Amino acid sequence: MSRRHRAWVALYALDLGQWARPDVLRLNNVTEEDLAEFEASWMQLRCRNIDRAA
């Protein structure tokens, strides 16, 4: 999986709030910098998925 996709998975996991942040980062092999880099594209993806569900 690409770094972008791993960051998106981590962002979804963090959004659910069920896991500790360090664990999410470690399990998805991403850094805080990766999350920051891909957060905007994740938000766009997330909003697009919400629009489709409506």
Short mmCIF file of C-alpha atoms in Angstrom, two decimals:
data_model
loop_
_atom_site.label_atom_id
_atom_site.label_comp_id
_atom_site.label_asym_id
_atom_site.label_seq_id
_atom_site.Cartn_x
_atom_site.Cartn_y
_atom_site.Cartn_z
CA MET A 1 0.00 0.00 0.00
CA SER A 2 1.26 3.48 -0.79
CA ARG A 3 2.23 5.95 1.93
CA ARG A 4 -0.81 8.07 1.00
CA HIS A 5 -3.17 5.12 1.43
CA ARG A 6 -1.55 4.12 4.73
CA ALA A 7 -1.95 7.70 5.95
CA TRP A 8 -5.63 7.69 4.92
CA VAL A 9 -6.21 4.43 6.81
CA ALA A 10 -4.50 5.93 9.86
CA LEU A 11 -6.61 9.09 9.62
CA TYR A 12 -9.80 7.04 9.46
CA ALA A 13 -8.65 5.01 12.46
CA LEU A 14 -7.83 8.15 14.43
CA ASP A 15 -11.18 9.65 13.48
CA LEU A 16 -12.91 6.63 15.03
CA GLY A 17 -11.02 7.34 18.25
CA GLN A 18 -10.72 3.72 19.33
CA TRP A 19 -6.94 3.40 19.29
CA ALA A 20 -4.03 5.30 20.76
CA ARG A 21 -2.35 7.63 18.26
CA PRO A 22 1.14 6.11 18.63
CA ASP A 23 -0.31 2.66 17.94
CA VAL A 24 -2.15 3.85 14.83
CA LEU A 25 1.01 5.47 13.50
CA ARG A 26 3.11 2.40 14.19
CA LEU A 27 0.62 -0.12 12.80
CA ASN A 28 0.21 1.87 9.59
CA ASN A 29 3.91 2.73 9.30
CA VAL A 30 3.27 6.47 8.97
CA THR A 31 4.49 9.59 10.73
CA GLU A 32 2.81 12.76 11.91
CA GLU A 33 4.32 14.43 8.84
CA ASP A 34 2.63 11.86 6.59
CA LEU A 35 -0.71 12.58 8.24
CA ALA A 36 -0.24 16.32 7.79
CA GLU A 37 0.74 15.89 4.14
CA PHE A 38 -2.29 13.77 3.24
CA GLU A 39 -4.96 15.17 5.58
CA ALA A 40 -6.42 17.56 3.00
CA SER A 41 -6.83 14.82 0.39
CA TRP A 42 -8.36 12.55 3.04
CA MET A 43 -10.89 15.25 3.91
CA GLN A 44 -11.81 15.58 0.23
CA LEU A 45 -12.23 11.81 -0.05
CA ARG A 46 -14.27 11.70 3.13
CA CYS A 47 -16.59 14.49 2.00
CA ARG A 48 -17.04 12.85 -1.39
CA ASN A 49 -18.06 9.60 0.31
CA ILE A 50 -20.53 11.42 2.55
CA ASP A 51 -22.10 13.12 -0.48
CA ARG A 52 -22.56 9.75 -2.21
CA ALA A 53 -24.26 8.26 0.85
CA ALA A 54 -26.84 11.06 1.01
#
